[in-house]
Amino acid sequence: DILVVLMDTSGETIAEYSYGGYDKSEAIWSAINSNDTIYITGFYYDLALDGNTEALLWSFSPTGDSLSLHTYGHPDYDFIGNKIIRAQNGDFLIAGFARDGFDEDRLLMRIAPNGELLWYEIYEGVDMAGGTTDYFRSLIELEDGNILCAGIYSLLGDYEANLVKLSSTGEVIWDELYGNIGTETFEEISLRNDTLFAAGTTSSNITSGKFDAWVMALDTAGN
């Protein structure tokens, strides 16, 4: 079930609300507060439907009342939303991944303020035996309307941190990898004073089970 907890500025719980039901699975991966409405994304699975997992856009009032629920899927994929932001024109942008069997591919969706799916794009990687893990974990919109998405990309059995610049319609402008051979991820990006900060985890030896936090400072051209 989805759990929504409302707290005051001191961290004291004001109210808790639970949403879901038998034969359903839901989870929140990201939430924003816009115009006194809480919007969340994550995934939604209902056994009574077609059996696929769908990305969700769920809105709540400040008192925890459910206002609207929209789900987005595909008959051949599971859609998972990892991060939601509000675009300058009021649209919602949701980044995550589309899963097809053992393969996970990067996913970006643009959704109108009324919840209508305007478009989605799946950015496929290189197919590998045993499957791939390619996903967007975070995103920002630039002043010119272009979008930067950050995450992870599978390459030759290893994983590298991935940063992709996209147009406002989802077309790839450039696609860059960062890190050394091993496992690097970008989990979050933030823009401050024309400097892009990308942060995640890194491990030079995946079998060691040890990971370090890392952060990179870049410009918006990916340098």
mmCIF file of C-alpha atoms in Angstrom:
data_model
loop_
_atom_site.group_PDB
_atom_site.id
_atom_site.type_symbol
_atom_site.label_atom_id
_atom_site.label_comp_id
_atom_site.label_asym_id
_atom_site.label_seq_id
_atom_site.Cartn_x
_atom_site.Cartn_y
_atom_site.Cartn_z
ATOM 1 C CA ASP A 1 0.000 0.000 0.000
ATOM 2 C CA ILE A 2 0.921 3.651 -0.355
ATOM 3 C CA LEU A 3 1.468 5.506 2.917
ATOM 4 C CA VAL A 4 1.155 9.298 3.022
ATOM 5 C CA VAL A 5 2.432 10.984 6.191
ATOM 6 C CA LEU A 6 1.807 14.665 6.919
ATOM 7 C CA MET A 7 4.219 16.368 9.316
ATOM 8 C CA ASP A 8 4.711 19.851 10.670
ATOM 9 C CA THR A 9 8.012 21.720 10.352
ATOM 10 C CA SER A 10 9.323 20.172 13.580
ATOM 11 C CA GLY A 11 8.825 16.653 12.224
ATOM 12 C CA GLU A 12 5.776 15.817 14.335
ATOM 13 C CA THR A 13 3.214 13.632 12.576
ATOM 14 C CA ILE A 14 -0.099 15.372 11.917
ATOM 15 C CA ALA A 15 -1.871 12.545 10.085
ATOM 16 C CA GLU A 16 -1.232 9.309 8.216
ATOM 17 C CA TYR A 17 -3.215 7.953 5.291
ATOM 18 C CA SER A 18 -2.942 4.544 3.641
ATOM 19 C CA TYR A 19 -4.147 3.768 0.132
ATOM 20 C CA GLY A 20 -4.344 0.444 -1.635
ATOM 21 C CA GLY A 21 -6.130 -2.840 -1.362
ATOM 22 C CA TYR A 22 -5.973 -6.601 -1.702
ATOM 23 C CA ASP A 23 -4.438 -7.821 -4.986
ATOM 24 C CA LYS A 24 -2.880 -4.395 -5.522
ATOM 25 C CA SER A 25 0.662 -3.122 -5.098
ATOM 26 C CA GLU A 26 1.640 0.522 -5.089
ATOM 27 C CA ALA A 27 4.754 2.433 -4.134
ATOM 28 C CA ILE A 28 5.888 6.045 -4.053
ATOM 29 C CA TRP A 29 9.333 6.860 -5.412
ATOM 30 C CA SER A 30 9.001 10.643 -5.707
ATOM 31 C CA ALA A 31 6.689 13.437 -4.543
ATOM 32 C CA ILE A 32 6.344 17.181 -5.127
ATOM 33 C CA ASN A 33 4.160 19.911 -3.651
ATOM 34 C CA SER A 34 2.696 22.255 -6.257
ATOM 35 C CA ASN A 35 -0.019 24.852 -5.630
ATOM 36 C CA ASP A 36 -0.911 23.187 -2.308
ATOM 37 C CA THR A 37 -1.422 19.826 -4.002
ATOM 38 C CA ILE A 38 0.821 16.801 -3.448
ATOM 39 C CA TYR A 39 1.746 14.865 -6.587
ATOM 40 C CA ILE A 40 3.475 11.510 -6.415
ATOM 41 C CA THR A 41 4.868 8.965 -8.845
ATOM 42 C CA GLY A 42 6.020 5.395 -8.511
ATOM 43 C CA PHE A 43 4.263 2.266 -9.688
ATOM 44 C CA TYR A 44 0.830 0.668 -9.577
ATOM 45 C CA TYR A 45 -0.044 -2.998 -10.024
ATOM 46 C CA ASP A 46 -3.544 -4.432 -10.007
ATOM 47 C CA LEU A 47 -3.895 -8.190 -10.395
ATOM 48 C CA ALA A 48 -7.425 -7.709 -11.739
ATOM 49 C CA LEU A 49 -6.120 -5.749 -14.723
ATOM 50 C CA ASP A 50 -3.754 -6.979 -17.453
ATOM 51 C CA GLY A 51 -1.014 -7.990 -15.046
ATOM 52 C CA ASN A 52 1.410 -5.229 -16.028
ATOM 53 C CA THR A 53 2.925 -2.706 -13.651
ATOM 54 C CA GLU A 54 2.094 0.900 -14.552
ATOM 55 C CA ALA A 55 3.640 4.232 -13.625
ATOM 56 C CA LEU A 56 1.313 6.442 -11.637
ATOM 57 C CA LEU A 57 0.521 10.097 -11.113
ATOM 58 C CA TRP A 58 -1.515 10.482 -7.950
ATOM 59 C CA SER A 59 -2.608 13.784 -6.420
ATOM 60 C CA PHE A 60 -3.602 14.507 -2.835
ATOM 61 C CA SER A 61 -4.935 17.492 -0.941
ATOM 62 C CA PRO A 62 -2.878 18.921 1.950
ATOM 63 C CA THR A 63 -5.122 16.953 4.322
ATOM 64 C CA GLY A 64 -4.350 13.660 2.580
ATOM 65 C CA ASP A 65 -7.544 13.283 0.558
ATOM 66 C CA SER A 66 -7.060 11.472 -2.760
ATOM 67 C CA LEU A 67 -7.930 13.836 -5.621
ATOM 68 C CA SER A 68 -7.054 11.926 -8.798
ATOM 69 C CA LEU A 69 -5.190 8.806 -9.884
ATOM 70 C CA HIS A 70 -3.734 8.304 -13.354
ATOM 71 C CA THR A 71 -1.719 5.289 -14.467
ATOM 72 C CA TYR A 72 0.421 4.882 -17.569
ATOM 73 C CA GLY A 73 1.535 1.622 -19.083
ATOM 74 C CA HIS A 74 2.157 -0.458 -22.170
ATOM 75 C CA PRO A 75 1.041 -4.022 -22.979
ATOM 76 C CA ASP A 76 4.649 -5.094 -23.577
ATOM 77 C CA TYR A 77 6.374 -3.247 -20.717
ATOM 78 C CA ASP A 78 6.217 -2.500 -17.036
ATOM 79 C CA PHE A 79 6.440 1.267 -16.501
ATOM 80 C CA ILE A 80 8.047 2.570 -13.292
ATOM 81 C CA GLY A 81 8.206 6.255 -12.347
ATOM 82 C CA ASN A 82 11.293 7.197 -10.335
ATOM 83 C CA LYS A 83 11.139 11.001 -10.295
ATOM 84 C CA ILE A 84 8.487 13.654 -10.922
ATOM 85 C CA ILE A 85 8.949 17.381 -11.549
ATOM 86 C CA ARG A 86 6.682 20.196 -12.724
ATOM 87 C CA ALA A 87 7.735 21.792 -16.012
ATOM 88 C CA GLN A 88 7.689 25.531 -16.564
ATOM 89 C CA ASN A 89 4.482 25.310 -18.630
ATOM 90 C CA GLY A 90 2.679 23.295 -15.935
ATOM 91 C CA ASP A 91 3.167 19.848 -17.464
ATOM 92 C CA PHE A 92 4.516 16.978 -15.383
ATOM 93 C CA LEU A 93 7.742 15.209 -16.362
ATOM 94 C CA ILE A 94 8.271 11.709 -14.999
ATOM 95 C CA ALA A 95 11.548 9.833 -15.444
ATOM 96 C CA GLY A 96 12.060 6.148 -14.708
ATOM 97 C CA PHE A 97 12.334 2.915 -16.640
ATOM 98 C CA ALA A 98 10.392 0.508 -18.837
ATOM 99 C CA ARG A 99 10.950 -3.179 -18.096
ATOM 100 C CA ASP A 100 10.636 -5.869 -20.746
ATOM 101 C CA GLY A 101 11.509 -9.260 -19.289
ATOM 102 C CA PHE A 102 15.080 -8.958 -17.994
ATOM 103 C CA ASP A 103 15.783 -5.647 -19.713
ATOM 104 C CA GLU A 104 15.218 -2.248 -18.128
ATOM 105 C CA ASP A 105 15.327 0.744 -20.485
ATOM 106 C CA ARG A 106 15.335 4.446 -19.682
ATOM 107 C CA LEU A 107 11.897 6.089 -19.778
ATOM 108 C CA LEU A 108 10.643 9.678 -19.906
ATOM 109 C CA MET A 109 6.982 10.735 -19.916
ATOM 110 C CA ARG A 110 5.367 14.138 -20.409
ATOM 111 C CA ILE A 111 1.906 14.535 -18.890
ATOM 112 C CA ALA A 112 -0.569 17.412 -19.171
ATOM 113 C CA PRO A 113 -1.847 19.131 -15.993
ATOM 114 C CA ASN A 114 -5.127 17.193 -16.323
ATOM 115 C CA GLY A 115 -3.247 13.876 -16.257
ATOM 116 C CA GLU A 116 -3.372 13.174 -19.998
ATOM 117 C CA LEU A 117 -0.256 11.400 -21.278
ATOM 118 C CA LEU A 118 1.157 13.656 -23.998
ATOM 119 C CA TRP A 119 4.031 11.374 -24.991
ATOM 120 C CA TYR A 120 6.541 8.893 -23.698
ATOM 121 C CA GLU A 121 9.939 7.828 -24.979
ATOM 122 C CA ILE A 122 11.837 4.621 -24.208
ATOM 123 C CA TYR A 123 15.611 4.930 -24.663
ATOM 124 C CA GLU A 124 16.960 1.456 -25.265
ATOM 125 C CA GLY A 125 20.466 0.333 -24.432
ATOM 126 C CA VAL A 126 22.659 -2.534 -25.582
ATOM 127 C CA ASP A 127 21.003 -5.929 -25.060
ATOM 128 C CA MET A 128 23.103 -8.272 -22.937
ATOM 129 C CA ALA A 129 22.714 -11.836 -21.721
ATOM 130 C CA GLY A 130 21.079 -11.819 -18.312
ATOM 131 C CA GLY A 131 19.373 -8.495 -18.921
ATOM 132 C CA THR A 132 20.262 -4.834 -18.548
ATOM 133 C CA THR A 133 19.721 -2.124 -15.958
ATOM 134 C CA ASP A 134 19.261 1.203 -17.731
ATOM 135 C CA TYR A 135 17.153 3.754 -15.897
ATOM 136 C CA PHE A 136 16.618 7.428 -15.218
ATOM 137 C CA ARG A 137 16.639 8.260 -11.525
ATOM 138 C CA SER A 138 16.382 12.046 -11.581
ATOM 139 C CA LEU A 139 15.757 14.940 -13.955
ATOM 140 C CA ILE A 140 15.639 18.717 -14.211
ATOM 141 C CA GLU A 141 14.260 21.128 -16.787
ATOM 142 C CA LEU A 142 16.556 23.887 -18.040
ATOM 143 C CA GLU A 143 15.435 27.458 -18.731
ATOM 144 C CA ASP A 144 15.350 26.790 -22.482
ATOM 145 C CA GLY A 145 12.943 23.872 -21.985
ATOM 146 C CA ASN A 146 15.520 21.165 -22.595
ATOM 147 C CA ILE A 147 15.672 18.334 -20.062
ATOM 148 C CA LEU A 148 18.578 16.649 -18.280
ATOM 149 C CA CYS A 149 18.002 13.076 -17.096
ATOM 150 C CA ALA A 150 20.437 11.190 -14.858
ATOM 151 C CA GLY A 151 20.707 7.517 -13.965
ATOM 152 C CA ILE A 152 22.601 4.360 -14.844
ATOM 153 C CA TYR A 153 23.532 2.557 -18.068
ATOM 154 C CA SER A 154 24.672 -1.031 -18.630
ATOM 155 C CA LEU A 155 27.821 -1.403 -20.692
ATOM 156 C CA LEU A 156 29.810 -4.613 -21.285
ATOM 157 C CA GLY A 157 28.674 -6.151 -18.015
ATOM 158 C CA ASP A 158 29.468 -3.062 -15.952
ATOM 159 C CA TYR A 159 27.352 -0.058 -15.031
ATOM 160 C CA GLU A 160 28.200 3.574 -15.580
ATOM 161 C CA ALA A 161 26.600 6.804 -14.449
ATOM 162 C CA ASN A 162 24.551 8.251 -17.276
ATOM 163 C CA LEU A 163 23.534 11.811 -18.104
ATOM 164 C CA VAL A 164 21.322 12.544 -21.110
ATOM 165 C CA LYS A 165 20.249 15.893 -22.518
ATOM 166 C CA LEU A 166 16.871 15.819 -24.250
ATOM 167 C CA SER A 167 14.742 18.342 -26.075
ATOM 168 C CA SER A 168 11.353 19.364 -24.697
ATOM 169 C CA THR A 169 9.833 16.721 -26.991
ATOM 170 C CA GLY A 170 12.137 13.935 -25.784
ATOM 171 C CA GLU A 171 14.676 13.862 -28.618
ATOM 172 C CA VAL A 172 18.252 13.000 -27.561
ATOM 173 C CA ILE A 173 20.677 15.920 -27.868
ATOM 174 C CA TRP A 174 23.604 14.090 -26.256
ATOM 175 C CA ASP A 175 24.114 10.985 -24.145
ATOM 176 C CA GLU A 176 27.187 10.751 -21.896
ATOM 177 C CA LEU A 177 28.651 8.152 -19.514
ATOM 178 C CA TYR A 178 30.803 8.917 -16.474
ATOM 179 C CA GLY A 179 32.903 6.864 -14.087
ATOM 180 C CA ASN A 180 35.421 4.039 -14.172
ATOM 181 C CA ILE A 181 34.960 0.367 -14.934
ATOM 182 C CA GLY A 182 32.769 -0.996 -12.167
ATOM 183 C CA THR A 183 29.455 0.277 -10.926
ATOM 184 C CA GLU A 184 28.612 3.971 -10.908
ATOM 185 C CA THR A 185 25.188 5.523 -10.674
ATOM 186 C CA PHE A 186 23.629 8.955 -10.653
ATOM 187 C CA GLU A 187 20.771 9.032 -8.161
ATOM 188 C CA GLU A 188 20.087 12.772 -8.055
ATOM 189 C CA ILE A 189 20.936 15.961 -9.950
ATOM 190 C CA SER A 190 20.520 19.597 -8.977
ATOM 191 C CA LEU A 191 21.321 22.874 -10.713
ATOM 192 C CA ARG A 192 22.773 25.756 -8.698
ATOM 193 C CA ASN A 193 24.284 28.936 -10.148
ATOM 194 C CA ASP A 194 24.806 27.380 -13.615
ATOM 195 C CA THR A 195 26.594 24.392 -12.067
ATOM 196 C CA LEU A 196 25.076 20.940 -12.279
ATOM 197 C CA PHE A 197 25.693 18.627 -9.345
ATOM 198 C CA ALA A 198 25.210 14.910 -10.011
ATOM 199 C CA ALA A 199 25.434 12.519 -7.070
ATOM 200 C CA GLY A 200 25.174 8.777 -6.625
ATOM 201 C CA THR A 201 27.186 5.720 -5.635
ATOM 202 C CA THR A 202 30.334 4.125 -6.988
ATOM 203 C CA SER A 203 32.131 0.813 -6.525
ATOM 204 C CA SER A 204 35.321 -0.252 -8.278
ATOM 205 C CA ASN A 205 34.722 -3.886 -7.368
ATOM 206 C CA ILE A 206 31.109 -5.030 -7.372
ATOM 207 C CA THR A 207 31.991 -8.321 -5.674
ATOM 208 C CA SER A 208 33.325 -6.493 -2.625
ATOM 209 C CA GLY A 209 29.837 -5.296 -1.731
ATOM 210 C CA LYS A 210 31.235 -1.900 -0.698
ATOM 211 C CA PHE A 211 30.001 1.347 -2.201
ATOM 212 C CA ASP A 212 31.090 4.955 -1.816
ATOM 213 C CA ALA A 213 29.079 8.095 -2.312
ATOM 214 C CA TRP A 214 30.292 10.380 -5.069
ATOM 215 C CA VAL A 215 29.333 13.749 -6.502
ATOM 216 C CA MET A 216 30.369 15.467 -9.723
ATOM 217 C CA ALA A 217 30.159 19.125 -10.677
ATOM 218 C CA LEU A 218 29.453 19.746 -14.366
ATOM 219 C CA ASP A 219 28.196 22.423 -16.674
ATOM 220 C CA THR A 220 24.915 21.945 -18.504
ATOM 221 C CA ALA A 221 26.814 20.755 -21.598
ATOM 222 C CA GLY A 222 27.976 17.738 -19.614
ATOM 223 C CA ASN A 223 31.613 18.825 -19.116
#
